[in-house]
PDB file of C-alpha atoms and ligand atoms in Angstrom:
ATOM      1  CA  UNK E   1     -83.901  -3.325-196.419  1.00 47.00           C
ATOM      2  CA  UNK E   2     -80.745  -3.169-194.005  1.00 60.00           C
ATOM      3  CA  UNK E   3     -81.845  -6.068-191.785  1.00 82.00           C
ATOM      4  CA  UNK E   4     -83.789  -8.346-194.098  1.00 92.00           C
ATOM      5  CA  UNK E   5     -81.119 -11.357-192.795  1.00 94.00           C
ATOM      6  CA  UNK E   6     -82.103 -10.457-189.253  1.00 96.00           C
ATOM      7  CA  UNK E   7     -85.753 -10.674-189.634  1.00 94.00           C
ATOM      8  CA  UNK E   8     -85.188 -13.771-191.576  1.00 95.00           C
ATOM      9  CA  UNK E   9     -83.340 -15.385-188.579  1.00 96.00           C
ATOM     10  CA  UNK E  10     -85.914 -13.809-186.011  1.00 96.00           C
ATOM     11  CA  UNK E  11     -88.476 -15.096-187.219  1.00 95.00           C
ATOM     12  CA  UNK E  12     -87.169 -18.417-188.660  1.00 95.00           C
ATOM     13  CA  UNK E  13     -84.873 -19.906-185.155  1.00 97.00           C
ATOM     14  CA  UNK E  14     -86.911 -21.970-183.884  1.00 97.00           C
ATOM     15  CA  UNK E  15     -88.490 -23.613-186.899  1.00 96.00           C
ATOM     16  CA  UNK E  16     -84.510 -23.816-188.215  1.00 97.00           C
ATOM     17  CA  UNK E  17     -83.752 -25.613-184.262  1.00 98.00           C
ATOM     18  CA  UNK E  18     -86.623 -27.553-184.623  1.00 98.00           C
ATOM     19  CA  UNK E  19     -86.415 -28.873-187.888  1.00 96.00           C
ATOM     20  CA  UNK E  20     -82.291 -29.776-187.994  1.00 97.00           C
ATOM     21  CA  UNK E  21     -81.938 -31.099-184.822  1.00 97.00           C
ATOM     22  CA  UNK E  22     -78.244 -29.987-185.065  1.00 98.00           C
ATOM     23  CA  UNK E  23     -76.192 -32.384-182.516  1.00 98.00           C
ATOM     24  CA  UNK E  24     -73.365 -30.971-180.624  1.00 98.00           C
ATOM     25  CA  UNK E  25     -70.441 -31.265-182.360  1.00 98.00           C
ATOM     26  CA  UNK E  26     -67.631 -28.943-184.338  1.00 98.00           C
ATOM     27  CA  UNK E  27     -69.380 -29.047-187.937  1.00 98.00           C
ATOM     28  CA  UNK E  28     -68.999 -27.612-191.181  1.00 98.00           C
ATOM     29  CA  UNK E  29     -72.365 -28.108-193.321  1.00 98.00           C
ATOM     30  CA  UNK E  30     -74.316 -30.179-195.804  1.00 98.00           C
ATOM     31  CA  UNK E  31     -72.740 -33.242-197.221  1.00 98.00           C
ATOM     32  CA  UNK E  32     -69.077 -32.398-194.974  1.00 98.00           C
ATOM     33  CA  UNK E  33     -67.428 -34.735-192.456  1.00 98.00           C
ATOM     34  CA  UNK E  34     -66.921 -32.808-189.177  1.00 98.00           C
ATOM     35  CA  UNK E  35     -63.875 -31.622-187.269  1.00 98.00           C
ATOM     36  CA  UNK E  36     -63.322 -35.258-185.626  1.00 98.00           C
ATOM     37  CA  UNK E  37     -62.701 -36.302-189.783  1.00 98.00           C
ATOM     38  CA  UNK E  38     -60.558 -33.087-190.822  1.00 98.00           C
ATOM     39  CA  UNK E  39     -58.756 -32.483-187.618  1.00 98.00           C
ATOM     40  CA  UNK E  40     -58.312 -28.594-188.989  1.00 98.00           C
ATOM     41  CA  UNK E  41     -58.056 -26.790-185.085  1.00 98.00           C
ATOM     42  CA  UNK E  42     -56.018 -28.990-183.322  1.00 98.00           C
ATOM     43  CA  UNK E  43     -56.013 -29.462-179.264  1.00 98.00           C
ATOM     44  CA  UNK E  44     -58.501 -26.599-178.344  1.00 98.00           C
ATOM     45  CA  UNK E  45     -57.610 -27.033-174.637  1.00 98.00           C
ATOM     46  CA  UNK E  46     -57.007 -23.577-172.889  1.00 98.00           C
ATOM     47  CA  UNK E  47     -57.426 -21.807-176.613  1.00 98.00           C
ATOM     48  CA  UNK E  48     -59.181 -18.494-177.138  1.00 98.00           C
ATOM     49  CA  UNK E  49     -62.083 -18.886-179.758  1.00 99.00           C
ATOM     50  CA  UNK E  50     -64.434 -17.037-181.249  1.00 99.00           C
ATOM     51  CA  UNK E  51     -67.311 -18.287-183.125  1.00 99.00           C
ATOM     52  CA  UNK E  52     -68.875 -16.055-185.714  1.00 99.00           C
ATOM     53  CA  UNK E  53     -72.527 -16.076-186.926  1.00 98.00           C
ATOM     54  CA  UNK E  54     -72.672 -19.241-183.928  1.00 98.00           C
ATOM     55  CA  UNK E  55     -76.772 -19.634-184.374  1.00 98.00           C
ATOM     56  CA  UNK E  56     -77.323 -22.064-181.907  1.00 98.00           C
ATOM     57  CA  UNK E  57     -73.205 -22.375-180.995  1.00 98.00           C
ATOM     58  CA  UNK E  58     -73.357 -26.351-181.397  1.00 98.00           C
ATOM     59  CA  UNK E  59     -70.246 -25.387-182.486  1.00 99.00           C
ATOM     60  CA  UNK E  60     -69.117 -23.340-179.926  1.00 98.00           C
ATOM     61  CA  UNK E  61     -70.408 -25.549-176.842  1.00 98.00           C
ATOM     62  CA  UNK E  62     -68.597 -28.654-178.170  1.00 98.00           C
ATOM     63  CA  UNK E  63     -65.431 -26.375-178.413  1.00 98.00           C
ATOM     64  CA  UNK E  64     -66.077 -25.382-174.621  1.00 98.00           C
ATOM     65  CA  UNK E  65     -66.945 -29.085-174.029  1.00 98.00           C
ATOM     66  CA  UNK E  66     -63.212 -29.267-175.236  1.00 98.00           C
ATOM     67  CA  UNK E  67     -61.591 -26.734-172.959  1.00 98.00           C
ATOM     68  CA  UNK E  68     -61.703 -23.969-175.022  1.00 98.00           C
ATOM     69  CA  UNK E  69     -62.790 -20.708-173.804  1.00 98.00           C
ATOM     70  CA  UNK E  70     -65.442 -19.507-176.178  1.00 99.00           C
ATOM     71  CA  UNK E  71     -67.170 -16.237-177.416  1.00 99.00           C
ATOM     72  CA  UNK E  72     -69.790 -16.417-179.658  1.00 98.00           C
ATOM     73  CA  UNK E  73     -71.612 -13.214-182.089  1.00 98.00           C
ATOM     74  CA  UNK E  74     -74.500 -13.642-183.990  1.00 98.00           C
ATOM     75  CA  UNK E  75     -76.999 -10.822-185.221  1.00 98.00           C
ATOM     76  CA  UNK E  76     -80.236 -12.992-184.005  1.00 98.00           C
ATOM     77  CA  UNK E  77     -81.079 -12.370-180.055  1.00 98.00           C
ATOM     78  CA  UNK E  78     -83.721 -15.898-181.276  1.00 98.00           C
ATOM     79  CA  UNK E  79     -80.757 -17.930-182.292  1.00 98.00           C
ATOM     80  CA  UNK E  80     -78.770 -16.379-178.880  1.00 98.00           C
ATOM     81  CA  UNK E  81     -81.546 -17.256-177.090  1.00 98.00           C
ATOM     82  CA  UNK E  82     -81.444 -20.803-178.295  1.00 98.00           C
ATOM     83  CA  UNK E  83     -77.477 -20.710-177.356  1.00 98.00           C
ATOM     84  CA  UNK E  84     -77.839 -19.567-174.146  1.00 98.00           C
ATOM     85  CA  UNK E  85     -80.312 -22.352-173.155  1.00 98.00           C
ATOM     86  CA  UNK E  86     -78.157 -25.191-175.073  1.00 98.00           C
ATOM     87  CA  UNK E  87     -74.864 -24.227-173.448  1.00 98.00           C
ATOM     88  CA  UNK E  88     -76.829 -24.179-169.901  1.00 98.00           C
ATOM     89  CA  UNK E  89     -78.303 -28.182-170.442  1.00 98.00           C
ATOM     90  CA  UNK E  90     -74.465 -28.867-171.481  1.00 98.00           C
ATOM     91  CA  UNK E  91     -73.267 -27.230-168.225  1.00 98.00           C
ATOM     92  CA  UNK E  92     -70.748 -25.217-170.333  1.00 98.00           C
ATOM     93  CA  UNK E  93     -70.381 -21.656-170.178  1.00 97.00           C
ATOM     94  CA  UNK E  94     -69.867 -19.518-173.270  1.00 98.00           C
ATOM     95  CA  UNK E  95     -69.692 -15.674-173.648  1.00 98.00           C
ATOM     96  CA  UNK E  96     -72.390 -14.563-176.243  1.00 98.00           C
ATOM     97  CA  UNK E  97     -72.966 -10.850-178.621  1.00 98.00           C
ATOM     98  CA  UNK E  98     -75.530  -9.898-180.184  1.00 98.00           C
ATOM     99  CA  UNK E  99     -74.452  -7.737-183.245  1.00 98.00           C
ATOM    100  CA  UNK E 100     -73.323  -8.098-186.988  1.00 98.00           C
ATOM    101  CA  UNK E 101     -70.551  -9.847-187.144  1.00 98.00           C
ATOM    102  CA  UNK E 102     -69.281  -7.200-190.662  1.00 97.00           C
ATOM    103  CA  UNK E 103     -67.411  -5.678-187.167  1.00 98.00           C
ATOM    104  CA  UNK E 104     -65.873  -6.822-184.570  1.00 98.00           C
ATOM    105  CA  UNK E 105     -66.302  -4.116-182.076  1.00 98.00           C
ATOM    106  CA  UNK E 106     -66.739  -6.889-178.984  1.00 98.00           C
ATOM    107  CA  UNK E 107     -63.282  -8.072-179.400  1.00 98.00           C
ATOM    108  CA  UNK E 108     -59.816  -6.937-178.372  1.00 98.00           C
ATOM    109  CA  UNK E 109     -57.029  -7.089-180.923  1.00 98.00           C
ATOM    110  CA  UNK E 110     -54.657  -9.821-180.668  1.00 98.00           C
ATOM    111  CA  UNK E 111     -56.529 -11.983-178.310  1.00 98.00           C
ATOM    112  CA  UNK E 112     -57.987 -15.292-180.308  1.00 99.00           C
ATOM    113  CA  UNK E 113     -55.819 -18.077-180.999  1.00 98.00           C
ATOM    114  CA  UNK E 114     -59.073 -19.635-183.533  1.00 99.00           C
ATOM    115  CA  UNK E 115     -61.649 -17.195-185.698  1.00 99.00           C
ATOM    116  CA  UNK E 116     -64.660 -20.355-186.410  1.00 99.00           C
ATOM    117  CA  UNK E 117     -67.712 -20.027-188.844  1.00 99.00           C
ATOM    118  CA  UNK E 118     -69.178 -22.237-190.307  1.00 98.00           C
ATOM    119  CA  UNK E 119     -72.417 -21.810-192.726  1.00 98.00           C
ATOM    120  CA  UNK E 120     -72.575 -18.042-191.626  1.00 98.00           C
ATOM    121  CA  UNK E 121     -70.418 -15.567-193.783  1.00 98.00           C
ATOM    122  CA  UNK E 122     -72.391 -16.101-197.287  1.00 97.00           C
ATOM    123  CA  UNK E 123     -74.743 -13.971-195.274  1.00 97.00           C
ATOM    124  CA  UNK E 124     -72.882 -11.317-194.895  1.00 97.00           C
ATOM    125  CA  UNK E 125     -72.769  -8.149-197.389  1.00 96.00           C
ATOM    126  CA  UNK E 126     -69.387  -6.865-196.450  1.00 97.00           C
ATOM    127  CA  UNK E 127     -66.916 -10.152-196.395  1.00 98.00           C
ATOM    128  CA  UNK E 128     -63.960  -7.604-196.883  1.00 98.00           C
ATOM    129  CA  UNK E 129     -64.912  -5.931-193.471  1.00 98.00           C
ATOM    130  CA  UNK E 130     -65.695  -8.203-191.937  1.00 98.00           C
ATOM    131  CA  UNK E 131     -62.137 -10.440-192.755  1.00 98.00           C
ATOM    132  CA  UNK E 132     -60.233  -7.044-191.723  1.00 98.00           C
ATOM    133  CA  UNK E 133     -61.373  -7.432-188.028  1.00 98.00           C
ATOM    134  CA  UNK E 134     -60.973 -11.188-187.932  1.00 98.00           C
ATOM    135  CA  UNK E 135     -57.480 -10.232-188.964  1.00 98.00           C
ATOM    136  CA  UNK E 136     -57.097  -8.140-186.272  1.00 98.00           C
ATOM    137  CA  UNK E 137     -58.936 -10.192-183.717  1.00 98.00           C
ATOM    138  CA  UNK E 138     -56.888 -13.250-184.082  1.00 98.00           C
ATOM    139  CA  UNK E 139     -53.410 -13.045-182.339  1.00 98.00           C
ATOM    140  CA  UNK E 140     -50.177 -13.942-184.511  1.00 98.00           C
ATOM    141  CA  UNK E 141     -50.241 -17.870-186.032  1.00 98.00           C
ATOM    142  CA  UNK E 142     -53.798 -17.200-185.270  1.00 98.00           C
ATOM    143  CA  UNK E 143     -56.065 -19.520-187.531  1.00 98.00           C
ATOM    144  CA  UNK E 144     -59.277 -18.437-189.125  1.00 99.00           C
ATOM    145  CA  UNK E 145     -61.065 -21.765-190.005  1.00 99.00           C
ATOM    146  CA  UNK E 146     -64.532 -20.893-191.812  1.00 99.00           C
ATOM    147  CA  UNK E 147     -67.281 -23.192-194.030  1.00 98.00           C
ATOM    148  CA  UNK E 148     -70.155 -21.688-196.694  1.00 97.00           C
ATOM    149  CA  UNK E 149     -72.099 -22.192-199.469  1.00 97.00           C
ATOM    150  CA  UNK E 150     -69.953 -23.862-202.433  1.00 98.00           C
ATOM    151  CA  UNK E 151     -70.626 -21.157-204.908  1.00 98.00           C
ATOM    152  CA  UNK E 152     -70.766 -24.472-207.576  1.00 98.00           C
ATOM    153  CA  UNK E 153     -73.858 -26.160-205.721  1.00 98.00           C
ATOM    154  CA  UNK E 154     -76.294 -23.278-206.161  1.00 96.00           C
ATOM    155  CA  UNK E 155     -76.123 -23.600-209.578  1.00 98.00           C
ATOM    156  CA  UNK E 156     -77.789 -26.552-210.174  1.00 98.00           C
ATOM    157  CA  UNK E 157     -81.415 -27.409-209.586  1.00 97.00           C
ATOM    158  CA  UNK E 158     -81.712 -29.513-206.776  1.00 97.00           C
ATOM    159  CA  UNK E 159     -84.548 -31.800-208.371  1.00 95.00           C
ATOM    160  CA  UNK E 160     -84.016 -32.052-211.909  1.00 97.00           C
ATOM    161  CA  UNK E 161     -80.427 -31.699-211.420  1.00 98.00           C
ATOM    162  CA  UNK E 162     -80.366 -28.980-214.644  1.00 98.00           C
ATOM    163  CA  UNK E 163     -77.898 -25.794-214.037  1.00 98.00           C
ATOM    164  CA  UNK E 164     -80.207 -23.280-214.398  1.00 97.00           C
ATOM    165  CA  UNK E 165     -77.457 -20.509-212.814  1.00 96.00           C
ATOM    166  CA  UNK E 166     -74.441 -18.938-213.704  1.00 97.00           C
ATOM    167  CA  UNK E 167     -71.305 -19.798-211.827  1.00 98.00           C
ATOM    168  CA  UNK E 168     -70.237 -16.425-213.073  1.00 97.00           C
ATOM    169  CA  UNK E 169     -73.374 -14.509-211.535  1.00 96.00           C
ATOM    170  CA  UNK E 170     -72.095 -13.112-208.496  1.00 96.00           C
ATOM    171  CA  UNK E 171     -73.970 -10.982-205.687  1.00 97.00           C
ATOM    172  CA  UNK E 172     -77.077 -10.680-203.700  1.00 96.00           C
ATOM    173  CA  UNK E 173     -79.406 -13.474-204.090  1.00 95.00           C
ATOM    174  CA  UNK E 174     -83.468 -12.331-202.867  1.00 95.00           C
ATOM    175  CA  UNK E 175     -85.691 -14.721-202.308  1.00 92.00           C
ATOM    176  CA  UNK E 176     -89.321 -15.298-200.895  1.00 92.00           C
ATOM    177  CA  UNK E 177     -90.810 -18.156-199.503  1.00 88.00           C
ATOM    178  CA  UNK E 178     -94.518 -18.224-198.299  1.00 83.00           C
ATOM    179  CA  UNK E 179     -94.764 -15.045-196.287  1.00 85.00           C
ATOM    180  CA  UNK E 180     -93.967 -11.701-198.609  1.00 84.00           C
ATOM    181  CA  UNK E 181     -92.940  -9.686-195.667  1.00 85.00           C
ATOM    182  CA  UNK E 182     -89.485 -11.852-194.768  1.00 87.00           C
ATOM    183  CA  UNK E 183     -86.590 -12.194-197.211  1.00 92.00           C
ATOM    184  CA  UNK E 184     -83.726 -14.765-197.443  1.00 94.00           C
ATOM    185  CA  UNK E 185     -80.827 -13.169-198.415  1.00 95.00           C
ATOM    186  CA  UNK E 186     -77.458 -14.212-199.222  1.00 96.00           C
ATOM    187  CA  UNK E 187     -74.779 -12.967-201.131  1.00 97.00           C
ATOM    188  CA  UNK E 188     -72.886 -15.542-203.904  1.00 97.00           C
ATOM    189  CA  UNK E 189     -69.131 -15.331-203.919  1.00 98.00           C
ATOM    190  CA  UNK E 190     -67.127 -17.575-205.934  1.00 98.00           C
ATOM    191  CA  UNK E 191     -63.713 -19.287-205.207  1.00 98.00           C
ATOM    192  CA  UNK E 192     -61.664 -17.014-206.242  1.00 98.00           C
ATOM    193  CA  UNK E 193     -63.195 -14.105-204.525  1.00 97.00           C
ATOM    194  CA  UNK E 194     -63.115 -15.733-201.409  1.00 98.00           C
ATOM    195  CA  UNK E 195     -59.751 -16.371-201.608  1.00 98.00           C
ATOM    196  CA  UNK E 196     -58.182 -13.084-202.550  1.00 98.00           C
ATOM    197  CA  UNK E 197     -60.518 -11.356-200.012  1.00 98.00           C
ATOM    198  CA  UNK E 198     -58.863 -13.494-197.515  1.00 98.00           C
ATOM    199  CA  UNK E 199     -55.616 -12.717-199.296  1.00 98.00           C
ATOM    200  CA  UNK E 200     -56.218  -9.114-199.713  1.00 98.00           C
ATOM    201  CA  UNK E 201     -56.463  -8.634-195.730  1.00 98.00           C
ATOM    202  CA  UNK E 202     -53.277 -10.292-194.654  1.00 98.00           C
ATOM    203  CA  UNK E 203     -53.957 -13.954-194.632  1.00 98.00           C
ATOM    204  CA  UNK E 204     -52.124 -17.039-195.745  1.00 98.00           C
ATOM    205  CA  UNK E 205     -54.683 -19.590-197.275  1.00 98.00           C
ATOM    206  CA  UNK E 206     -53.156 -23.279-195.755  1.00 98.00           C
ATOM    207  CA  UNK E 207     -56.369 -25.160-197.337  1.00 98.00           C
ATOM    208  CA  UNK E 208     -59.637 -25.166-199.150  1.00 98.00           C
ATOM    209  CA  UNK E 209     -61.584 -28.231-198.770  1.00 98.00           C
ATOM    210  CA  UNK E 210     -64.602 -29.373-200.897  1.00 98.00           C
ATOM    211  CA  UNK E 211     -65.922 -31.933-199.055  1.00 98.00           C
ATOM    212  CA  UNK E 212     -67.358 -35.281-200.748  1.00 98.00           C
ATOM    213  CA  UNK E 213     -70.753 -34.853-200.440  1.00 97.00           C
ATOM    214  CA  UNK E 214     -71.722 -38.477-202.240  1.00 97.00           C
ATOM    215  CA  UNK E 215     -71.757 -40.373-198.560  1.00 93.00           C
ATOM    216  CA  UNK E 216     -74.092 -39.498-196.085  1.00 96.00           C
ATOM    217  CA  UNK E 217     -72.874 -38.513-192.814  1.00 97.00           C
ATOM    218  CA  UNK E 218     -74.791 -39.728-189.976  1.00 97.00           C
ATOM    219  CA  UNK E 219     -74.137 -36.850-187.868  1.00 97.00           C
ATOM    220  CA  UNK E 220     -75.335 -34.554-190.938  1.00 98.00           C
ATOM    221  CA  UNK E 221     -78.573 -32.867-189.950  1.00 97.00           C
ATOM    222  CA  UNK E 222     -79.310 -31.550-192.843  1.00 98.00           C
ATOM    223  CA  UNK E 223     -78.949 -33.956-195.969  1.00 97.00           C
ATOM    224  CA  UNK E 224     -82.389 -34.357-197.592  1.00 97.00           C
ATOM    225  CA  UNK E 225     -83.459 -31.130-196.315  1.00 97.00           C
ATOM    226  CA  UNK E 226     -84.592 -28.168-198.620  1.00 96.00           C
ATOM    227  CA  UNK E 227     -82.073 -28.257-201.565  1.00 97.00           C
ATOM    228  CA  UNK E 228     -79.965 -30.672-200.193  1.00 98.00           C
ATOM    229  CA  UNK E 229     -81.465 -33.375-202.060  1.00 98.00           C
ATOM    230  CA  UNK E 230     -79.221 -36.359-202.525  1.00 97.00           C
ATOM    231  CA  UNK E 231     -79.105 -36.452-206.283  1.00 97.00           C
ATOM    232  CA  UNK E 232     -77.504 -32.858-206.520  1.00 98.00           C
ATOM    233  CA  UNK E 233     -75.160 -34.121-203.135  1.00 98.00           C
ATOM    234  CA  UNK E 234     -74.058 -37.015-205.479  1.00 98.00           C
ATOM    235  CA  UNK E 235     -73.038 -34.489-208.062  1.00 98.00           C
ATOM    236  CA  UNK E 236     -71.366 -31.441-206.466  1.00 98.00           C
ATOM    237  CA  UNK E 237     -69.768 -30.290-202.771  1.00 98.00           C
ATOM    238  CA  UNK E 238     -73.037 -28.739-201.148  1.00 98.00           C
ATOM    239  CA  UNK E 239     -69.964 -27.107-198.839  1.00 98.00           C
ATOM    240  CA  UNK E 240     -66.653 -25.337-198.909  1.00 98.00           C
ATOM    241  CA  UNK E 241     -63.780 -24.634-196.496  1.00 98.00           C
ATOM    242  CA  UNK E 242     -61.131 -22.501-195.864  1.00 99.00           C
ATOM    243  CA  UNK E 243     -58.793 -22.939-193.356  1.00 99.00           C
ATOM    244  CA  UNK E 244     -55.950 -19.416-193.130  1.00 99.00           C
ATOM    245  CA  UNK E 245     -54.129 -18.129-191.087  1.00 98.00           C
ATOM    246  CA  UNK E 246     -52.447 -14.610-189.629  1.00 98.00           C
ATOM    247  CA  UNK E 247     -49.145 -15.095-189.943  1.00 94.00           C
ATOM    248  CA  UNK E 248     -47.230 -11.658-189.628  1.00 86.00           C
TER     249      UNK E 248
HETATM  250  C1  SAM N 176     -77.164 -21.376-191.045  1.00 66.12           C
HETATM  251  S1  SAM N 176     -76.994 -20.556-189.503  1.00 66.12           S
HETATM  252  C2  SAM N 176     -75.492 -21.291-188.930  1.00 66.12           C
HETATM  253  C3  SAM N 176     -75.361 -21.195-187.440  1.00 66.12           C
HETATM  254  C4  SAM N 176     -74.196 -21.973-186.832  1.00 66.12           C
HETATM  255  N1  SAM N 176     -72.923 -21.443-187.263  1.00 66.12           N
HETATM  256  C5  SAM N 176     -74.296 -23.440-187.175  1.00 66.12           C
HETATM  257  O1  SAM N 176     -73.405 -23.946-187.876  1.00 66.12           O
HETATM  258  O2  SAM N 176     -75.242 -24.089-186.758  1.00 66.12           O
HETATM  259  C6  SAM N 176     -76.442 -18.931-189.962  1.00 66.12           C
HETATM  260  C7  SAM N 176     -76.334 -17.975-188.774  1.00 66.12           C
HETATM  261  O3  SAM N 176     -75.674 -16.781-189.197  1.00 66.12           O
HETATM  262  C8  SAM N 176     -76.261 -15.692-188.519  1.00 66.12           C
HETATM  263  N2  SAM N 176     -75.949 -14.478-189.276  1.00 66.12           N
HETATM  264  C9  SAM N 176     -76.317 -14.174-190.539  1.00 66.12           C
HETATM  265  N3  SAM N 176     -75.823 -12.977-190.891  1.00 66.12           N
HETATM  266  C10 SAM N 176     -75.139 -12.504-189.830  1.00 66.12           C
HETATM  267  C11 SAM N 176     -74.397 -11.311-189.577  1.00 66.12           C
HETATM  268  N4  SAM N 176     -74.258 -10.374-190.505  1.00 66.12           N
HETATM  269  N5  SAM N 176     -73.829 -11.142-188.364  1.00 66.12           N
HETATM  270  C12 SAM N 176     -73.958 -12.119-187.402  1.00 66.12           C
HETATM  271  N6  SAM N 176     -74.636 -13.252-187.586  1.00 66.12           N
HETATM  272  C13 SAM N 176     -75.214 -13.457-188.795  1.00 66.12           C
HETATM  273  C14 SAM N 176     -77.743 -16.049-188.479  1.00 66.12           C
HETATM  274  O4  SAM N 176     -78.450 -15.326-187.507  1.00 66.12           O
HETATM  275  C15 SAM N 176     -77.684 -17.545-188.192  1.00 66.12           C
HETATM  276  O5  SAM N 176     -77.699 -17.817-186.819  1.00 66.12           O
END
């Protein structure tokens, strides 16, 4: 089904909201130290940024909070709903789309100085598209700065700390929690792939980052929850970053 991720997110927002607590601040996932640590954007004052797949754009209101003049795009009108609400009780104002964020369509060419993501594109089908209009979104020296999934951390058990995957077992990953009728998809994407996808469409790769997930963060949300138990944490970056840029 074409929209299983947006059904998912529909019906899951507010449980997700309710359940992370996510504070406002620039993040980048389970187990990872935050933008204060890696210091990846620089001064965001007066900068153009777009935040894609911003759920409930804690992100994107801290980068307001910052100066920065933000747009955010996610695919659920729950999460946007959420968005709108937190950026009003932090007195910021950030520009918000609904739509799938495979296409840019919302967006002028050459007119962000920052592409953000963070825990968003392993949901997308299409990274390849979806990389061509952040490409052409971002203006030149533009930097695309995005988190996921590590591809290693799925392949573990979370529990019994077995690997009971295949690093090499690529693709759209189904699965069904208590109610039949809503999916959670994602799709795995290894290293590699993620880096010559962003090479393939014109970027220059400054950094990956896997962060060390064997300290707790206090301003992580979401160590201990679901699979990010902290025996697998101790064992394997629950997170990965890339940080590229447009350069011609
Ligand atoms: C784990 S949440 C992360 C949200 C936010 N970036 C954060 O760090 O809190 C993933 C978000 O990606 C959004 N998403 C998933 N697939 C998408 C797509 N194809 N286009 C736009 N948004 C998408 C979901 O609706 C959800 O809000």
């Amino acid at each position: 089904m074409k929209y299983e991720t947006k059904k998912w997110w529909e019906a899951s927002s507010k449980k997700y909201q309710e359940e992370c607590k996510i504070p406002i601040d620039i993040h980048y996932g389970p187990g990872s130290p935050n933008e204060k640590h890696y210091k990846l954007l620089g001064n965001l004052k007066g900068k153009n940024i777009l935040e894609i797949g911003c759920g409930g754009a804690q992100c994107g209101i801290a980068m307001a909070k910052q100066g920065a003049k933000v747009i955010g795009i996610d695919i659920s009108e729950e999460q946007l709903r959420f968005a709108k609400e937190l950026a009003k009780k932090n007195k910021v104002r950030i520009q918000l789309y609904n739509g799938n964020i495979k296409k840019l369509p919302q967006i002028k060419s050459n007119s962000q100085d920052i592409v953000f993501s963070a825990f968003a594109l392993h949901y997308v089908d299409d990274l390849h598209s979806c990389f061509k209009d952040v490409y052409r979104v971002l203006k030149k020296n533009g930097l695309f700065v995005f988190s996921l999934g590590h591809p290693i951390y799925s392949t573990a058990n979370s529990k019994t700390l077995k690997i009971e995957n295949s690093y090499f077992d690529i693709g759209k990953r189904t699965f069904v929690f208590s109610d039949p009728t809503k999916k959670f998809v994602y799709y795995k994407r290894n290293v590699g792939d993620l880096h010559n996808t962003l090479v393939e469409n014109g970027f220059f790769v400054e950094k990956i980052i896997e962060p060390d997930s064997r300290k707790r963060y206090s301003y992580d949300p979401w160590y201990g929850l679901w699979d990010y138990t902290p025996q697998l944490m101790k064992m394997a970056p629950a997170t990965i970053i890339f940080k590229a840029r447009k350069i011609k």
